Amino acid sequence: EAGVAQSPRYKIIEKRQSVAFWCNPISGHATLYWYQQILGQGPKLLIQFQNNGVVDDSQLPKDRFSAERLKGVDSTLKIQPAKLEDSAVYLCASSLVVVEQFFGPGTRLTVL
Amino acid sequence: KQEVTQIPAALSVPEGENLVLNCSFTDSAIYNLQWFRQDPGKGLTSLLLIQSSQREQTSGRLNASLDKSSGRSTLYIAASQPGDSATYLCAVRPGQAGTALIFGKGTTLSVSS
């Protein structure tokens, strides 16, 4: 069974630029999560999708972050414009509703 | 608001030692608790998942326990090896099945040969 795929693995941009991350969850997993992990911290939820609907985006900085999940499968997370404090690893995870979450390798973003 | 704390933040042990990592959470109304391993620059690998009705789970040299009433979980690693060196993260899923995980900051383990 293929795992959660993410791309790119690394991205370096300058502040005020825009960036997009892509995630392909495990086949059949209806729930998809985006987490932000700042260095030295645990991951923090940004947004949770159930199929292609948003379940929780209470911690998403909506003035600069946006996410979508088309057709209930792949998802993209966008930051526009980026700030220095957005430097972090962005992790995508997927799950069947009642069992464990499986994480992708993450995208490491550096904002200069 | 649920908060998860992991102690210690870092731990260094010689190879072969048995060790315990601690996790505490403030709200006992959890659905399940999951332990993850994270290697530098990598994503999270799930180690063990304990449902709220369970007391412990075992996988190889790893044993995780859960005391929901006291808001505590421990991860026991037997006969540690240098390959166990990584950051270990504890996460709880609040009361409902579909909600996202709340993570601690992790314990960084270093096992020397």
mmCIF file of C-alpha atoms in Angstrom:
data_model
loop_
_atom_site.group_PDB
_atom_site.id
_atom_site.type_symbol
_atom_site.label_atom_id
_atom_site.label_comp_id
_atom_site.label_asym_id
_atom_site.label_seq_id
_atom_site.Cartn_x
_atom_site.Cartn_y
_atom_site.Cartn_z
ATOM 1 C CA GLU A 1 0.000 0.000 0.000
ATOM 2 C CA ALA A 2 1.463 3.353 -1.027
ATOM 3 C CA GLY A 3 1.880 5.923 1.705
ATOM 4 C CA VAL A 4 1.006 9.608 1.825
ATOM 5 C CA ALA A 5 2.874 11.494 -0.888
ATOM 6 C CA GLN A 6 3.944 15.119 -0.638
ATOM 7 C CA SER A 7 5.796 17.485 -2.920
ATOM 8 C CA PRO A 8 8.032 19.332 -3.048
ATOM 9 C CA ARG A 9 10.224 18.011 -0.238
ATOM 10 C CA TYR A 10 12.073 21.299 0.175
ATOM 11 C CA LYS A 11 11.309 24.867 -0.792
ATOM 12 C CA ILE A 12 13.200 28.102 -0.230
ATOM 13 C CA ILE A 13 11.473 31.402 -0.967
ATOM 14 C CA GLU A 14 11.799 35.031 -0.024
ATOM 15 C CA LYS A 15 9.271 36.744 2.218
ATOM 16 C CA ARG A 16 6.185 38.071 0.449
ATOM 17 C CA GLN A 17 6.454 35.394 -2.236
ATOM 18 C CA SER A 18 3.829 32.703 -2.659
ATOM 19 C CA VAL A 19 4.256 28.930 -2.401
ATOM 20 C CA ALA A 20 2.076 25.849 -2.827
ATOM 21 C CA PHE A 21 2.373 22.337 -1.429
ATOM 22 C CA TRP A 22 0.705 19.210 -2.750
ATOM 23 C CA CYS A 23 -0.490 16.084 -0.936
ATOM 24 C CA ASN A 24 -1.844 12.763 -2.188
ATOM 25 C CA PRO A 25 -3.340 10.697 0.653
ATOM 26 C CA ILE A 26 -3.524 6.944 1.005
ATOM 27 C CA SER A 27 -6.131 5.548 -1.349
ATOM 28 C CA GLY A 28 -9.542 5.356 0.276
ATOM 29 C CA HIS A 29 -8.734 7.640 3.207
ATOM 30 C CA ALA A 30 -11.564 10.135 3.465
ATOM 31 C CA THR A 31 -9.933 12.358 6.075
ATOM 32 C CA LEU A 32 -6.955 14.555 5.225
ATOM 33 C CA TYR A 33 -5.018 16.851 7.552
ATOM 34 C CA TRP A 34 -2.429 19.563 7.089
ATOM 35 C CA TYR A 35 -0.135 20.225 10.061
ATOM 36 C CA GLN A 36 2.556 22.852 10.576
ATOM 37 C CA GLN A 37 5.628 21.852 12.590
ATOM 38 C CA ILE A 38 7.932 24.663 13.662
ATOM 39 C CA LEU A 39 11.431 23.615 14.711
ATOM 40 C CA GLY A 40 11.428 22.205 18.244
ATOM 41 C CA GLN A 41 7.639 21.998 18.427
ATOM 42 C CA GLY A 42 5.062 19.307 17.886
ATOM 43 C CA PRO A 43 2.886 19.472 14.780
ATOM 44 C CA LYS A 44 -0.097 21.825 14.947
ATOM 45 C CA LEU A 45 -3.244 21.311 12.893
ATOM 46 C CA LEU A 46 -3.883 23.876 10.170
ATOM 47 C CA ILE A 47 -6.875 22.329 8.426
ATOM 48 C CA GLN A 48 -8.821 19.069 8.330
ATOM 49 C CA PHE A 49 -10.889 17.811 5.396
ATOM 50 C CA GLN A 50 -13.522 15.098 5.366
ATOM 51 C CA ASN A 51 -13.790 14.110 1.695
ATOM 52 C CA ASN A 52 -13.737 17.546 0.054
ATOM 53 C CA GLY A 53 -15.410 19.437 2.898
ATOM 54 C CA VAL A 54 -13.624 21.404 5.622
ATOM 55 C CA VAL A 55 -14.106 20.008 9.138
ATOM 56 C CA ASP A 56 -11.773 22.279 11.093
ATOM 57 C CA ASP A 57 -9.786 25.293 9.917
ATOM 58 C CA SER A 58 -9.866 27.225 13.176
ATOM 59 C CA GLN A 59 -6.063 27.514 13.365
ATOM 60 C CA LEU A 60 -5.485 28.367 9.704
ATOM 61 C CA PRO A 61 -4.252 31.972 9.209
ATOM 62 C CA LYS A 62 -6.844 32.688 6.586
ATOM 63 C CA ASP A 63 -5.403 36.054 5.603
ATOM 64 C CA ARG A 64 -2.448 34.282 3.983
ATOM 65 C CA PHE A 65 -3.096 30.522 3.991
ATOM 66 C CA SER A 66 -5.592 28.665 1.826
ATOM 67 C CA ALA A 67 -6.230 25.000 1.145
ATOM 68 C CA GLU A 68 -8.454 22.947 -1.062
ATOM 69 C CA ARG A 69 -9.190 19.316 -1.676
ATOM 70 C CA LEU A 70 -10.676 18.721 -5.073
ATOM 71 C CA LYS A 71 -12.751 15.593 -5.720
ATOM 72 C CA GLY A 72 -12.011 14.406 -2.192
ATOM 73 C CA VAL A 73 -8.535 13.097 -3.041
ATOM 74 C CA ASP A 74 -5.471 15.331 -3.569
ATOM 75 C CA SER A 75 -5.027 18.536 -1.637
ATOM 76 C CA THR A 76 -3.010 21.721 -2.029
ATOM 77 C CA LEU A 77 -1.964 24.175 0.659
ATOM 78 C CA LYS A 78 -0.980 27.684 -0.403
ATOM 79 C CA ILE A 79 0.725 30.537 1.401
ATOM 80 C CA GLN A 80 0.473 34.027 -0.078
ATOM 81 C CA PRO A 81 2.327 36.154 0.906
ATOM 82 C CA ALA A 82 4.836 34.213 3.010
ATOM 83 C CA LYS A 83 6.331 35.600 6.213
ATOM 84 C CA LEU A 84 9.543 34.657 7.981
ATOM 85 C CA GLU A 85 7.553 32.903 10.740
ATOM 86 C CA ASP A 86 6.063 30.520 8.167
ATOM 87 C CA SER A 87 9.391 28.663 8.020
ATOM 88 C CA ALA A 88 8.438 25.169 9.150
ATOM 89 C CA VAL A 89 7.777 21.634 7.997
ATOM 90 C CA TYR A 90 4.322 21.169 6.508
ATOM 91 C CA LEU A 91 3.001 17.676 7.105
ATOM 92 C CA CYS A 92 0.078 16.032 5.389
ATOM 93 C CA ALA A 93 -1.692 13.088 7.016
ATOM 94 C CA SER A 94 -4.634 10.905 6.140
ATOM 95 C CA SER A 95 -6.834 8.432 7.970
ATOM 96 C CA LEU A 96 -9.939 6.387 7.922
ATOM 97 C CA VAL A 97 -12.171 8.122 10.441
ATOM 98 C CA VAL A 98 -11.682 5.957 13.495
ATOM 99 C CA VAL A 99 -8.156 4.611 13.163
ATOM 100 C CA GLU A 100 -4.640 5.958 13.200
ATOM 101 C CA GLN A 101 -3.273 8.779 11.087
ATOM 102 C CA PHE A 102 -0.531 8.178 8.556
ATOM 103 C CA PHE A 103 1.871 10.971 7.759
ATOM 104 C CA GLY A 104 3.742 11.930 4.630
ATOM 105 C CA PRO A 105 7.440 12.910 4.581
ATOM 106 C CA GLY A 106 6.638 16.608 4.846
ATOM 107 C CA THR A 107 7.718 19.729 2.966
ATOM 108 C CA ARG A 108 10.414 21.816 4.609
ATOM 109 C CA LEU A 109 9.812 25.511 3.872
ATOM 110 C CA THR A 110 12.450 28.152 4.472
ATOM 111 C CA VAL A 111 11.402 31.778 4.135
ATOM 112 C CA LEU A 112 14.320 34.237 3.764
ATOM 113 C CA LYS B 1 -8.258 23.314 26.024
ATOM 114 C CA GLN B 2 -6.291 20.086 25.702
ATOM 115 C CA GLU B 3 -2.553 20.382 26.299
ATOM 116 C CA VAL B 4 0.041 17.648 25.939
ATOM 117 C CA THR B 5 3.365 17.714 27.780
ATOM 118 C CA GLN B 6 6.328 15.402 27.287
ATOM 119 C CA ILE B 7 9.098 14.915 29.807
ATOM 120 C CA PRO B 8 12.036 14.871 29.463
ATOM 121 C CA ALA B 9 12.671 17.081 26.438
ATOM 122 C CA ALA B 10 15.926 15.221 25.737
ATOM 123 C CA LEU B 11 17.464 11.995 26.944
ATOM 124 C CA SER B 12 20.855 10.368 26.382
ATOM 125 C CA VAL B 13 21.466 6.752 27.336
ATOM 126 C CA PRO B 14 24.051 4.061 26.597
ATOM 127 C CA GLU B 15 23.083 1.157 24.376
ATOM 128 C CA GLY B 16 21.230 -1.638 26.134
ATOM 129 C CA GLU B 17 19.422 0.467 28.716
ATOM 130 C CA ASN B 18 15.692 0.226 29.274
ATOM 131 C CA LEU B 19 14.036 3.633 29.283
ATOM 132 C CA VAL B 20 10.705 5.355 29.810
ATOM 133 C CA LEU B 21 9.331 8.397 28.026
ATOM 134 C CA ASN B 22 6.502 10.278 29.681
ATOM 135 C CA CYS B 23 3.455 12.030 28.250
ATOM 136 C CA SER B 24 0.741 13.867 30.163
ATOM 137 C CA PHE B 25 -2.472 15.481 28.949
ATOM 138 C CA THR B 26 -4.821 17.880 30.692
ATOM 139 C CA ASP B 27 -8.231 16.604 29.565
ATOM 140 C CA SER B 28 -8.952 12.915 30.187
ATOM 141 C CA ALA B 29 -11.780 12.862 27.627
ATOM 142 C CA ILE B 30 -9.725 11.438 24.795
ATOM 143 C CA TYR B 31 -10.644 9.047 21.984
ATOM 144 C CA ASN B 32 -7.188 7.546 21.630
ATOM 145 C CA LEU B 33 -3.485 8.273 22.076
ATOM 146 C CA GLN B 34 -0.756 7.688 19.527
ATOM 147 C CA TRP B 35 3.033 7.529 19.845
ATOM 148 C CA PHE B 36 5.138 8.550 16.841
ATOM 149 C CA ARG B 37 8.788 8.489 15.932
ATOM 150 C CA GLN B 38 10.369 11.283 13.888
ATOM 151 C CA ASP B 39 13.848 11.031 12.403
ATOM 152 C CA PRO B 40 15.670 14.265 11.488
ATOM 153 C CA GLY B 41 14.239 15.794 8.332
ATOM 154 C CA LYS B 42 11.616 13.099 8.005
ATOM 155 C CA GLY B 43 7.899 12.692 8.569
ATOM 156 C CA LEU B 44 6.204 10.882 11.433
ATOM 157 C CA THR B 45 6.098 7.124 11.774
ATOM 158 C CA SER B 46 3.311 5.702 13.911
ATOM 159 C CA LEU B 47 4.610 3.370 16.621
ATOM 160 C CA LEU B 48 1.632 2.506 18.775
ATOM 161 C CA LEU B 49 -1.999 3.538 19.077
ATOM 162 C CA ILE B 50 -3.954 3.010 22.299
ATOM 163 C CA GLN B 51 -7.712 3.334 22.294
ATOM 164 C CA SER B 52 -9.277 5.057 25.314
ATOM 165 C CA SER B 53 -10.657 1.729 26.563
ATOM 166 C CA GLN B 54 -7.233 0.058 26.494
ATOM 167 C CA ARG B 55 -4.493 0.118 29.125
ATOM 168 C CA GLU B 56 -1.489 -0.795 26.999
ATOM 169 C CA GLN B 57 -0.174 -1.807 23.601
ATOM 170 C CA THR B 58 3.014 -3.638 22.697
ATOM 171 C CA SER B 59 5.073 -3.861 19.543
ATOM 172 C CA GLY B 60 8.418 -5.606 19.694
ATOM 173 C CA ARG B 61 10.625 -3.790 22.193
ATOM 174 C CA LEU B 62 8.074 -1.021 22.657
ATOM 175 C CA ASN B 63 5.299 -0.925 25.220
ATOM 176 C CA ALA B 64 2.920 1.978 25.677
ATOM 177 C CA SER B 65 0.582 2.346 28.623
ATOM 178 C CA LEU B 66 -2.374 4.634 29.157
ATOM 179 C CA ASP B 67 -3.912 5.852 32.417
ATOM 180 C CA LYS B 68 -6.715 8.028 31.150
ATOM 181 C CA SER B 69 -8.026 9.044 34.565
ATOM 182 C CA SER B 70 -4.680 10.519 35.584
ATOM 183 C CA GLY B 71 -3.942 11.920 32.124
ATOM 184 C CA ARG B 72 -0.727 9.975 31.594
ATOM 185 C CA SER B 73 0.916 7.692 29.084
ATOM 186 C CA THR B 74 4.357 6.135 29.074
ATOM 187 C CA LEU B 75 6.410 4.651 26.265
ATOM 188 C CA TYR B 76 8.784 1.952 27.464
ATOM 189 C CA ILE B 77 11.709 1.017 25.213
ATOM 190 C CA ALA B 78 13.519 -2.164 26.163
ATOM 191 C CA ALA B 79 17.184 -2.828 25.424
ATOM 192 C CA SER B 80 17.752 0.439 23.582
ATOM 193 C CA GLN B 81 19.850 0.512 20.391
ATOM 194 C CA PRO B 82 21.607 3.345 18.517
ATOM 195 C CA GLY B 83 18.947 2.979 15.814
ATOM 196 C CA ASP B 84 16.341 4.074 18.347
ATOM 197 C CA SER B 85 17.834 7.576 18.309
ATOM 198 C CA ALA B 86 15.058 9.908 17.158
ATOM 199 C CA THR B 87 12.411 12.265 18.471
ATOM 200 C CA TYR B 88 9.379 10.575 20.015
ATOM 201 C CA LEU B 89 6.079 12.416 19.882
ATOM 202 C CA CYS B 90 2.947 11.737 21.881
ATOM 203 C CA ALA B 91 -0.424 12.843 20.488
ATOM 204 C CA VAL B 92 -3.983 12.611 21.734
ATOM 205 C CA ARG B 93 -7.163 12.616 19.730
ATOM 206 C CA PRO B 94 -9.832 14.539 21.653
ATOM 207 C CA GLY B 95 -13.195 13.036 22.430
ATOM 208 C CA GLN B 96 -14.540 12.456 18.935
ATOM 209 C CA ALA B 97 -13.275 9.921 16.446
ATOM 210 C CA GLY B 98 -12.673 12.248 13.547
ATOM 211 C CA THR B 99 -10.891 15.092 15.259
ATOM 212 C CA ALA B 100 -7.272 15.980 14.659
ATOM 213 C CA LEU B 101 -4.384 15.063 16.928
ATOM 214 C CA ILE B 102 -2.917 17.356 19.561
ATOM 215 C CA PHE B 103 0.801 16.834 19.940
ATOM 216 C CA GLY B 104 3.388 17.298 22.628
ATOM 217 C CA LYS B 105 6.753 18.839 21.787
ATOM 218 C CA GLY B 106 8.496 15.491 21.835
ATOM 219 C CA THR B 107 11.412 13.815 23.581
ATOM 220 C CA THR B 108 14.672 13.637 21.649
ATOM 221 C CA LEU B 109 16.423 10.367 22.419
ATOM 222 C CA SER B 110 20.087 9.668 21.788
ATOM 223 C CA VAL B 111 21.418 6.139 22.297
ATOM 224 C CA SER B 112 25.183 5.800 22.247
ATOM 225 C CA SER B 113 27.061 2.633 21.311
#
